Coordinates of C-alpha atoms in Angstrom, one line a residue:
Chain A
X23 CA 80.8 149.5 114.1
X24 CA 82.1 151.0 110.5
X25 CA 85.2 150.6 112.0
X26 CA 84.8 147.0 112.6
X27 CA 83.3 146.0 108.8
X28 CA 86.4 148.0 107.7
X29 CA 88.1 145.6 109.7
X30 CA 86.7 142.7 108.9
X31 CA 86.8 143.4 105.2
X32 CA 90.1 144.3 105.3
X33 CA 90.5 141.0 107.0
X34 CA 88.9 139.0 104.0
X35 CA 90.8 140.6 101.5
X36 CA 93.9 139.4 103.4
X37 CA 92.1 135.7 103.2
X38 CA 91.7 136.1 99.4
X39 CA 95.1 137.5 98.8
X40 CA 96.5 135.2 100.9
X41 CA 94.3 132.3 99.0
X42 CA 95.9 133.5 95.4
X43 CA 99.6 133.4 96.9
X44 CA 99.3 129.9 97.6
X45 CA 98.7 128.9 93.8
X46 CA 95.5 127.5 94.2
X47 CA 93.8 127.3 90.2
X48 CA 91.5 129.5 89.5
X49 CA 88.0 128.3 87.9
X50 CA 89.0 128.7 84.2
X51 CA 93.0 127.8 85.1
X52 CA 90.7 124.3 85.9
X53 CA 88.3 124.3 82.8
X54 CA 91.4 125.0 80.7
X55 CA 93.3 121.8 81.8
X56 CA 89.6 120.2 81.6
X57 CA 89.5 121.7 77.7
X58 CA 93.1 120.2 77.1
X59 CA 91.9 116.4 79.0
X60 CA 89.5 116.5 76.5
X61 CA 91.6 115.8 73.5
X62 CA 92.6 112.5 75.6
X63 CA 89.5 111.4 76.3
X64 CA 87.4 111.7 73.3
X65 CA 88.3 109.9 69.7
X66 CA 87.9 112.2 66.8
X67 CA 87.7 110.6 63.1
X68 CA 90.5 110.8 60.5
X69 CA 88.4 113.0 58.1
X70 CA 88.2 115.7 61.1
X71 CA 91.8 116.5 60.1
X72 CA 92.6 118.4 56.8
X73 CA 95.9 117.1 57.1
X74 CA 98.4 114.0 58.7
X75 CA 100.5 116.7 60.3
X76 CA 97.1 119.4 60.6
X77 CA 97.2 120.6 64.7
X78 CA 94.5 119.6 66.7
X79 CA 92.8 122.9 67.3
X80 CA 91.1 123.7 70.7
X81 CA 89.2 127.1 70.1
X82 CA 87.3 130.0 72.6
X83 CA 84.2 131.0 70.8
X84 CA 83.6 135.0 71.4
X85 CA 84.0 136.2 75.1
X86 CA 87.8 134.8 76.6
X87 CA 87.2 134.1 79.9
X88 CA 90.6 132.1 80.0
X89 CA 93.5 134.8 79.2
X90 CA 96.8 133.0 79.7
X91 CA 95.6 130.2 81.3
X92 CA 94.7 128.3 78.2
X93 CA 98.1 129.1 76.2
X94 CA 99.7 127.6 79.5
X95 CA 97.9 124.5 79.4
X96 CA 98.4 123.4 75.8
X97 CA 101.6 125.1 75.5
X98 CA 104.3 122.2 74.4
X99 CA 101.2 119.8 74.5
X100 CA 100.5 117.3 71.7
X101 CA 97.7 114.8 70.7
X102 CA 99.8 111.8 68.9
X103 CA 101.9 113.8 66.5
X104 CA 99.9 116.4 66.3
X105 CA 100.8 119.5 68.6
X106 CA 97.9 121.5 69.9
X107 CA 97.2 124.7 69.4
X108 CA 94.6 127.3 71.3
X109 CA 92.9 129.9 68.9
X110 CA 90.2 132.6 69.7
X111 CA 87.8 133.0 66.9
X112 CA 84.6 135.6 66.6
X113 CA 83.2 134.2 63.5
X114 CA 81.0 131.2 63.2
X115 CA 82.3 129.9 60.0
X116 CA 85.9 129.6 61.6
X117 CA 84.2 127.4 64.2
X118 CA 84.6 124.2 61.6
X119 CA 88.3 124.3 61.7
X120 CA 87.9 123.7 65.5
X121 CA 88.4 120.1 67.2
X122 CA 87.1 121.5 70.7
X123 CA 84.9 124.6 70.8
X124 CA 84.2 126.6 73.8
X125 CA 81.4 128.4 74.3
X126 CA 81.3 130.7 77.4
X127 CA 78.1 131.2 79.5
X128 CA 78.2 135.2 78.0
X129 CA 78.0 133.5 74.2
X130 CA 74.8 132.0 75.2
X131 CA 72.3 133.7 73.0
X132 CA 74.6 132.3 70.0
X133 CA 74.8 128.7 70.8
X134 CA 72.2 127.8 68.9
X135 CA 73.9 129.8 65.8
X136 CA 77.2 128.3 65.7
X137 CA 75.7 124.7 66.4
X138 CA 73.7 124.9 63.5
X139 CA 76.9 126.1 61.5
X140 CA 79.0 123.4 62.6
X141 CA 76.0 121.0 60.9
X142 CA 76.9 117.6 62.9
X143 CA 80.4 118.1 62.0
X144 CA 83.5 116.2 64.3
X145 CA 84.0 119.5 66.7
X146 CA 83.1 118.2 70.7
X147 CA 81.5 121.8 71.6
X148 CA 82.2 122.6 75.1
X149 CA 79.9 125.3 77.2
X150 CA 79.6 126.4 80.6
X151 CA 76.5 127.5 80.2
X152 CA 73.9 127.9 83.2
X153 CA 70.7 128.1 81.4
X154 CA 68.2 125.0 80.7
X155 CA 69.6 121.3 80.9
X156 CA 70.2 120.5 77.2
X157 CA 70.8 123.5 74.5
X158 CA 72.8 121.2 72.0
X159 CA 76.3 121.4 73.4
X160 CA 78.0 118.1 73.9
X161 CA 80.1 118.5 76.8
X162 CA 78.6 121.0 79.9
X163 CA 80.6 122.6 82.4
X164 CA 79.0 123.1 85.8
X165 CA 80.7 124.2 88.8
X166 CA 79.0 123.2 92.1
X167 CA 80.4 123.6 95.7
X168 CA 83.9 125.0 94.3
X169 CA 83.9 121.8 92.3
X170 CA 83.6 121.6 88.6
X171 CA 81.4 118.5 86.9
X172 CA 81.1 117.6 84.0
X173 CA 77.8 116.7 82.1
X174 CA 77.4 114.7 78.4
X175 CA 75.1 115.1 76.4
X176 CA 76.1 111.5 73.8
X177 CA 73.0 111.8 71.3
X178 CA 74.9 114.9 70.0
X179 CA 78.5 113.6 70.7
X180 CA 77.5 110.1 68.3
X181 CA 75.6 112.4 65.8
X182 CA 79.4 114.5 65.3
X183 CA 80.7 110.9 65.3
X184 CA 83.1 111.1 68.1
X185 CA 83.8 108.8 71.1
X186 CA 83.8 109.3 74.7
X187 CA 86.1 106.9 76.3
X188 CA 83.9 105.2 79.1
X189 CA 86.5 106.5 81.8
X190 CA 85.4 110.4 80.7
X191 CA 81.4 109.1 80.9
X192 CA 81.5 107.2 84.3
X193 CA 83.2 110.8 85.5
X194 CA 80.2 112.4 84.2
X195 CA 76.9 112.7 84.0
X196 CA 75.1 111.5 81.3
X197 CA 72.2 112.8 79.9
X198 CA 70.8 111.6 76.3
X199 CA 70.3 107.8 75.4
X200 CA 72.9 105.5 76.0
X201 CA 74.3 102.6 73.9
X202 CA 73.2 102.3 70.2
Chain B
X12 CA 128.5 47.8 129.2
X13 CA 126.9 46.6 126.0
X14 CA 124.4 48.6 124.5
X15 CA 120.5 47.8 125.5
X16 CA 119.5 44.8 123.3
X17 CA 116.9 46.1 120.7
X18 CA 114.4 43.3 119.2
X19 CA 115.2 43.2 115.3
X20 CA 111.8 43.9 114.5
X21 CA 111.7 47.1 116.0
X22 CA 114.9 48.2 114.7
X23 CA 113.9 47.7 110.9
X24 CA 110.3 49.5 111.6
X25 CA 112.4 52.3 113.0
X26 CA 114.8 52.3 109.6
X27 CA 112.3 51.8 107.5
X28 CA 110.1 54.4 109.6
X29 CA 113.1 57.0 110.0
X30 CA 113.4 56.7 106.2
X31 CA 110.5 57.4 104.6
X32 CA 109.3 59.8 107.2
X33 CA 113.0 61.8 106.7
X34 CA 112.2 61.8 102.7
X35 CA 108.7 62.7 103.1
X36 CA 109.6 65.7 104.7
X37 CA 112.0 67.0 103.2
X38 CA 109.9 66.6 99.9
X39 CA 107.1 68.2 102.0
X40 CA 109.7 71.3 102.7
X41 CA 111.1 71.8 99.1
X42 CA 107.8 71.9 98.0
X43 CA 107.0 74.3 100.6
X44 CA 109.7 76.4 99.9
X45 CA 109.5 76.8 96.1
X46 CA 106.0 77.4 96.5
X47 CA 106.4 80.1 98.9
X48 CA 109.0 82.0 96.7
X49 CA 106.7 81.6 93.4
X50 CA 103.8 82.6 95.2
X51 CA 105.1 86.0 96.6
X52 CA 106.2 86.5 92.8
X53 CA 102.2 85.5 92.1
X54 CA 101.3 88.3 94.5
X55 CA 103.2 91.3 93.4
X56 CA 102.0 90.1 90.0
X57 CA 98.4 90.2 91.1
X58 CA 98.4 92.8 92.7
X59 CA 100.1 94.5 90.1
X60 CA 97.7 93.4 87.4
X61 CA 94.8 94.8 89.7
X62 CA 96.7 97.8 90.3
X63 CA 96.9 98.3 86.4
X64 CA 93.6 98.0 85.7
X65 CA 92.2 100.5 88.9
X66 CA 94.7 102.8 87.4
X67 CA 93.4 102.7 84.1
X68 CA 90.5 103.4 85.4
X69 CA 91.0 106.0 87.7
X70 CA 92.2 108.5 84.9
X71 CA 89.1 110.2 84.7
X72 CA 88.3 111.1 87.7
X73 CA 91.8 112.7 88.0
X74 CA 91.6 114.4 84.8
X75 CA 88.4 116.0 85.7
X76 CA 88.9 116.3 89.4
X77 CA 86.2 113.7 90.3
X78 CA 86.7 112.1 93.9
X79 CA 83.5 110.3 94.3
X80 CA 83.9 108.6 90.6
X81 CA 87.7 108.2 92.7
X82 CA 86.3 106.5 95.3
X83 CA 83.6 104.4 93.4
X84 CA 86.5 103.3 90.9
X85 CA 88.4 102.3 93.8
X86 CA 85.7 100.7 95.5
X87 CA 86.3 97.7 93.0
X88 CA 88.9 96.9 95.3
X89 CA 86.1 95.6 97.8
X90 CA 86.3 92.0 95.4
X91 CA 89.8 91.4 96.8
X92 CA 89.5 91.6 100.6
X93 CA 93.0 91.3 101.0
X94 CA 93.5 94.5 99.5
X95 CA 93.4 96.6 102.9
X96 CA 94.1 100.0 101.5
X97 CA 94.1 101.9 98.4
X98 CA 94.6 105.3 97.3
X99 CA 95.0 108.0 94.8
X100 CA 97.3 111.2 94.6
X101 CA 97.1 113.7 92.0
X102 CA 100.2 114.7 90.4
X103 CA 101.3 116.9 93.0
X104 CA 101.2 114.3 95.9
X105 CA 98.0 115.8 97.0
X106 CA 95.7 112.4 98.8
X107 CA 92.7 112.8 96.0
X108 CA 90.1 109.4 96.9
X109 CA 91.0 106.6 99.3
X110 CA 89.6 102.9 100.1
X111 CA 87.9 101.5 102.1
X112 CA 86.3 105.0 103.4
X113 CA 86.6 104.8 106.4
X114 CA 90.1 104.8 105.9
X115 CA 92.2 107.4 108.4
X116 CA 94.7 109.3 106.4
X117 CA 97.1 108.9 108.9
X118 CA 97.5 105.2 107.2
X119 CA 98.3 106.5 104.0
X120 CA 101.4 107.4 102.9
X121 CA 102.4 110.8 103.3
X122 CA 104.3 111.3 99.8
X123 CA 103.9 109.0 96.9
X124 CA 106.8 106.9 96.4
X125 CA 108.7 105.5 93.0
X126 CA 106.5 103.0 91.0
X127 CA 106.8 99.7 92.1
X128 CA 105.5 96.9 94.5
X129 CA 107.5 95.5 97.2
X130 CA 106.9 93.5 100.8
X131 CA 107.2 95.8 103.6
X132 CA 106.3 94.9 107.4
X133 CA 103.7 92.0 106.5
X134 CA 102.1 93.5 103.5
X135 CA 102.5 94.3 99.9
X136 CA 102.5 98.2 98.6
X137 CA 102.5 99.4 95.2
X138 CA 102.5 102.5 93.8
X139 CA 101.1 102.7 89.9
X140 CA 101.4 105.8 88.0
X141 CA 98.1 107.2 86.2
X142 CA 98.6 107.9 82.7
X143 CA 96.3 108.8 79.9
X144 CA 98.2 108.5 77.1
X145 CA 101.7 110.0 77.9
X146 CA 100.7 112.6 80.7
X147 CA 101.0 111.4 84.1
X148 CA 97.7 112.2 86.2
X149 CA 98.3 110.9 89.5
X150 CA 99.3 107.8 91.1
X151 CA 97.7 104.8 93.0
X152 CA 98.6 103.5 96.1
X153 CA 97.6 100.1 97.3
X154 CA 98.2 97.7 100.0
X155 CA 97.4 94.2 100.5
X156 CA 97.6 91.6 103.6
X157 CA 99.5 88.7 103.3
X158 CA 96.2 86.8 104.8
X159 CA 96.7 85.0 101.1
X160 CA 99.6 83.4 101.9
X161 CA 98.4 82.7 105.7
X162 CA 95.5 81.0 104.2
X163 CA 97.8 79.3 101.8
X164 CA 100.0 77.7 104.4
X165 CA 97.5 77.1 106.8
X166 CA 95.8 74.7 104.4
X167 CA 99.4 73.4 103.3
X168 CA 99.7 72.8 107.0
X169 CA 96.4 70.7 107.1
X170 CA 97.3 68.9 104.0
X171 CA 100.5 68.1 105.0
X172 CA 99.2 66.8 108.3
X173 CA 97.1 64.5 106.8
X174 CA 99.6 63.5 104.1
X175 CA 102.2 62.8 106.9
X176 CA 99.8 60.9 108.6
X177 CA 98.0 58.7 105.8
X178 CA 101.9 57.8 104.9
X179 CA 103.0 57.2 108.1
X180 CA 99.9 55.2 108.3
X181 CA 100.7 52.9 105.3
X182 CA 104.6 53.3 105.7
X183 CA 103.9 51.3 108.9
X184 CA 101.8 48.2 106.9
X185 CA 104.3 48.3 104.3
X186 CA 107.0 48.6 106.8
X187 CA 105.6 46.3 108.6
X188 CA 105.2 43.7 105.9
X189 CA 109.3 44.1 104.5
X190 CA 110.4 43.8 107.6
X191 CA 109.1 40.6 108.2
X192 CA 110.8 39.6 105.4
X193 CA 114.3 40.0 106.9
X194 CA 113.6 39.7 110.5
X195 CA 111.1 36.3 110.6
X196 CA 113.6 34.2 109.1
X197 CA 116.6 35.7 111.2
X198 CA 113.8 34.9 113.8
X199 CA 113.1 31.1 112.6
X200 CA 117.1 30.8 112.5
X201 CA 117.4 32.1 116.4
X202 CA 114.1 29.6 117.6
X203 CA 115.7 26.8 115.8
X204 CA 119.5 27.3 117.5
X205 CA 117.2 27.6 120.5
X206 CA 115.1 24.2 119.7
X207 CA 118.9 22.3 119.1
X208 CA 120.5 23.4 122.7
X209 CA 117.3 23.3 124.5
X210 CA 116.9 19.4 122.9
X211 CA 120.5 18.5 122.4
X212 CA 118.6 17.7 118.7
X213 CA 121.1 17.8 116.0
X214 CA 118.7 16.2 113.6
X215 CA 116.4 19.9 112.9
X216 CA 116.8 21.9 110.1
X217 CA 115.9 25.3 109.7
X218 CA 113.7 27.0 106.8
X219 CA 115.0 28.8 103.6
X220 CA 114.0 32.1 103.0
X221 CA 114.0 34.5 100.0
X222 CA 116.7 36.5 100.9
X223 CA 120.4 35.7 99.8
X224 CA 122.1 36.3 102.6
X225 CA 119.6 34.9 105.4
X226 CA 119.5 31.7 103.5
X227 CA 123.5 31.7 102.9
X228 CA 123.3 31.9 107.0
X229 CA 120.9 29.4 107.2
X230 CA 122.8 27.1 104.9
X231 CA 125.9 27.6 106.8
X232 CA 124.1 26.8 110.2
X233 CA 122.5 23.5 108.4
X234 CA 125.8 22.5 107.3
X235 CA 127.5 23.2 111.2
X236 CA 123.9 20.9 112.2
X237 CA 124.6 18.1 110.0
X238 CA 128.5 18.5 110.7
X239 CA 127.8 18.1 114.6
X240 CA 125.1 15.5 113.7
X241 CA 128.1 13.5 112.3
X242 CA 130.6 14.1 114.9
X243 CA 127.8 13.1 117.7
X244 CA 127.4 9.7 115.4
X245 CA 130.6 9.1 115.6
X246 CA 131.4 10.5 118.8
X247 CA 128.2 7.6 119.9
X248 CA 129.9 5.1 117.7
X249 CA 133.2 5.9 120.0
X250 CA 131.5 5.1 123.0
X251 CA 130.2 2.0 122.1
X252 CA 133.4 0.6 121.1
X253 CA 134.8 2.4 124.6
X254 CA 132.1 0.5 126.3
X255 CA 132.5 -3.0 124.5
X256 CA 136.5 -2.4 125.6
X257 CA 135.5 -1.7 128.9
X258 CA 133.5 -5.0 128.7
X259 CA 135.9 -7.2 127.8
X260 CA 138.6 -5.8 129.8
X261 CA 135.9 -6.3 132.4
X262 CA 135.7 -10.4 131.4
X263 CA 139.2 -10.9 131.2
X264 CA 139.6 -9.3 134.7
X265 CA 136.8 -11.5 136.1
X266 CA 139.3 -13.9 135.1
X267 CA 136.6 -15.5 132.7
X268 CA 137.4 -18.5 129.9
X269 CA 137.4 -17.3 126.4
X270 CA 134.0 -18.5 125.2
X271 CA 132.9 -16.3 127.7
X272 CA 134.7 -13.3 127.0
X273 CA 133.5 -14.0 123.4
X274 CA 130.2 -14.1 124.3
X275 CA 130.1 -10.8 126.0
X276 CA 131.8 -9.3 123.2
X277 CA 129.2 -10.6 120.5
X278 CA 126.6 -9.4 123.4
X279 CA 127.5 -6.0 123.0
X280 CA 128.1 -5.8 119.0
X281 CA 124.7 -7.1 118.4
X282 CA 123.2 -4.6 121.1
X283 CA 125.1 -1.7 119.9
X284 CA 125.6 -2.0 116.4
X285 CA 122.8 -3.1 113.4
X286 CA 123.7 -6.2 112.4
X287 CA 122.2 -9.2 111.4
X288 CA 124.6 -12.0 112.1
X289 CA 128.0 -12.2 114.5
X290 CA 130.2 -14.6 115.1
X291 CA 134.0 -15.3 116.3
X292 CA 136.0 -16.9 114.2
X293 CA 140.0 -18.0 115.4
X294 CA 142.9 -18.9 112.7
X295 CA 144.9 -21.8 114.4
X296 CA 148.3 -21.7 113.3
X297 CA 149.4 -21.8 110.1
X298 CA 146.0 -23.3 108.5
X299 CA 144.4 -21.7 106.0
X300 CA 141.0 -21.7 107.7
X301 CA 138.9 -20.0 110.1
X302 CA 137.4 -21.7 112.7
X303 CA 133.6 -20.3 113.9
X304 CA 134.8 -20.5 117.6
X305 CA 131.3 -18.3 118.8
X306 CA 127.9 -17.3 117.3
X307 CA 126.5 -14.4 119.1
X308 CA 123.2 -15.1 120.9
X309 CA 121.1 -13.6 118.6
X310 CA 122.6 -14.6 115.5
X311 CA 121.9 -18.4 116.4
X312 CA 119.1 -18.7 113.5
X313 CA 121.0 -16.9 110.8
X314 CA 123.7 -19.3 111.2
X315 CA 122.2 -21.8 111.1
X316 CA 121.1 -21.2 107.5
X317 CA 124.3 -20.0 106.4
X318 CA 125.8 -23.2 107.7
X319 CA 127.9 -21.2 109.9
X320 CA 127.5 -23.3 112.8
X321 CA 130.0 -23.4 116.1
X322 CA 132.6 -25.8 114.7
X323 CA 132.8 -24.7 110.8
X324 CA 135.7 -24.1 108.9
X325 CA 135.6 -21.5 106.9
X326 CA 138.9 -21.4 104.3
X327 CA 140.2 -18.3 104.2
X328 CA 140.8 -17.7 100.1
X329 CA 136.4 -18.0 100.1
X330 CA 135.1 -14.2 100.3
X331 CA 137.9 -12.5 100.5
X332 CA 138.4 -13.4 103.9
X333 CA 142.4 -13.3 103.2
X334 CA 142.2 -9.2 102.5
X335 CA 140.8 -9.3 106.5
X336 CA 143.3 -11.6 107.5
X337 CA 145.9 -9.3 106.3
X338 CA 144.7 -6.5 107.9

């Protein structure tokens, strides 16, 4: 019987192996490209820029759950001129040089810290968090069935005066009031 | 052996007919034509315009790996129901949402193929790249029936049917009517010829018309009426002098006195010819006189008030009688 779970696991192992050699993406490979699709799909204002040539800064908050991934995504990517570049910051006061801010689920406790920090500035704060339905983040991250959706919160996106292309909201779900 | 005689009638209809009918369709097939290579431009265009728009659409939900938002996006499709089948890949080629849903893969396209819209086997395809900005995020695929242009032609059919047939309808009034024209007086021309050698009646005329030539033939057939009218005159005129000959040669024969042959030969100038007075008159000799030898029968009264009894001399130098007597 031992024999036969040894078998079996062994078995598995061979599945999930086998699953990696084929290249499929793992979950943050996805939420990396998702982080990047972002900066397409969302309008930021020309005061969120220090300067015409400033990058367009997508940051990790804390915990990195994304290791190379997210250097491979943005690497030789650019927003208009700009080029983007990843950065991993610790401190909440580097959080307002950020465009895109992710928070992962393990930085949870802090959320409400660094929203308060960023004080309705033009950063679209980004969290796969998987505790209560609104915490103050404007874009959610929540994977269901091996897929990963996507959930808006636009009271806060319009109060950091930023614009969610239609395409990115019918995509989503919505939460928060809609339309002016 | 001559050809089958053809009424005049119905050989103008059928010009007239053949005509109009010829030009009609061959307007009818230019028109055709053009419209049929404009319209498969139209088409692509369309479809092309639709395709644009679905793919603008669709970027979303291949940024952010979202089939149903796929398949509702594509679902707009459903407004054009010749749009049979539509698609998207993600940038890999991978089949990510399709239309209508219950759509077999197998229908699909196995690899995504350069941008573009073309007719192929009795549809159109395009394929429309998905770009946000300047990444590429998949590609749509879309195919459309050609039940537009079937539709199109059927009702060019009907509307050419009943164009053909409203013409052909008044082509044969009008036809109808300008033939007439040509063929009644050609017509009138033939019944008159008919009317002269059924009658032997040199005296009818026929009727001008308004066309240059018909009426030049009518003149010329008046003229050859009035031409035989005159020889048949004269030709009558001949016989009556043959017949007075043969009436006096007659007399002479029958070995009768001169009076007599006289009298036969005013007989037959006052029967045959319209005149109101005849007599016979003789120049004896040498004299310089005529002598009224015989009054016709009938011209008894009238001489008697000219004075131009049986007996009178009349001297030749009064009324120009010499210019007779010298021929």
């Amino acid at each position: 019987m031992a024999l036969l779970s040894s078998l079996r696991a062994l078995l598995l192992g061979a599945v999930l192996i086998a699953g990696q050699a084929v290249g499929a993406p793992t979950e943050y490979e996805i939420k990396a490209v998702f982080l990047l699709h972002f900066s397409r799909f969302v309008e930021w204002p020309d005061n969120a820029f220090s300067a015409p040539d400033a990058p367009f800064v997508l940051c990790v908050f804390g915990h990195d759950p994304f290791g190379e991934a997210l250097d491979a995504a943005v690497r030789g990517e650019t927003r208009g001129d700009r080029s983007i570049v990843a950065r991993r910051i610790r401190d909440v006061a580097a959080a307002r040089e950020c465009h895109i801010l992710f928070v992962h689920r393990s930085e949870d406790v802090r959320l409400a810290e660094i929203l308060a920090a960023l004080d309705h500035r033009s950063t679209l704060t980004v969290s796969d968090s998987i505790r209560g339905a609104r915490r103050g983040e404007m874009i959610r991250l929540i994977t269901e069935n091996d897929r990963i959706r996507l959930r808006v919160d636009v009271d806060a996106v319009r109060a950091a005066r930023l614009k969610v292309s239609s395409n990115l909201l019918r995509a989503a779900e919505v939460v928060g009031t809609r339309g002016s | 052996m001559p050809a089958r005689s053809v009424p005049i009638r119905a050989q103008l209809m059928k010009m007239l007919l053949l005509t109009s009918g010829m030009v009609l369709l061959f307007t009818c097939a230019a028109f055709v034509t053009y419209d049929l290579a404009t319209f498969r431009q139209s088409i692509t265009g369309q479809l092309s315009t639709l395709g644009r728009a679905i793919a603008a659409n669709s970027t979303a939900a291949l940024a952010f790996d979202n089939p149903g938002d796929a398949r509702a996006v594509l679902a707009a499709f459903r407004a054009d129901r010749s749009i049979v089948a539509a698609a998207l890949y993600d940038t890999s080629g991978n089949l990510f949402a399709s239309y209508p849903d219950d759509l077999m893969p197998a229908e699909l396209p196995r690899t995504v193929q350069p941008d573009g819209y073309r007719f192929e086997g009795g549809y159109v395809v395009g394929f429309e790249p998905v770009v946000e900005g300047d990444r590429p995020l998949g590609t749509l695929f879309v195919k459309s029936d050609l039940s537009v242009i079937q539709e199109r032609f059927s009702s060019y059919g009907l509307i050419t049917g009943v164009v053909i047939a409203l013409s052909a309808l008044l082509d044969y009034l009008v036809a109808y009517r300008q033939q007439s024209r040509i063929s009644e007086p050609i017509l009138a021309l033939a019944q008159t010829a008919r009317a002269v050698s059924d009658r032997n009646d040199y005296t009818v005329r026929a009727d001008r018309s308004n066309t240059r030539e018909i009426d030049s033939l009518t003149e010329a057939f008046n003229h050859m009426l009035t031409q035989i009218e005159r020889s048949e005159a004269r030709l009558r005129a001949q016989m009556g002098r043959l017949s007075l000959l043969q009436h006096i040669t007659s007399a002479i024969g029958n070995r009768q006195d001169l009076p007599s042959i006289f009298q036969v030969v005013l007989r037959n100038v006052e029967e045959n010819l319209p005149i109101d007075f005849g007599c016979i008159c003789l120049n004896e000799g040498a004299s310089d006189a005529l002598t009224v030898t015989t009054v016709g029968a009938a011209s008894q009264q009238v001489s008697a008030s000219l004075g131009l009894a049986e007996g009178t001399r009349v001297p030749v130098d009064v009324n120009g009688l010499s210019r007779c007597m010298r021929g």
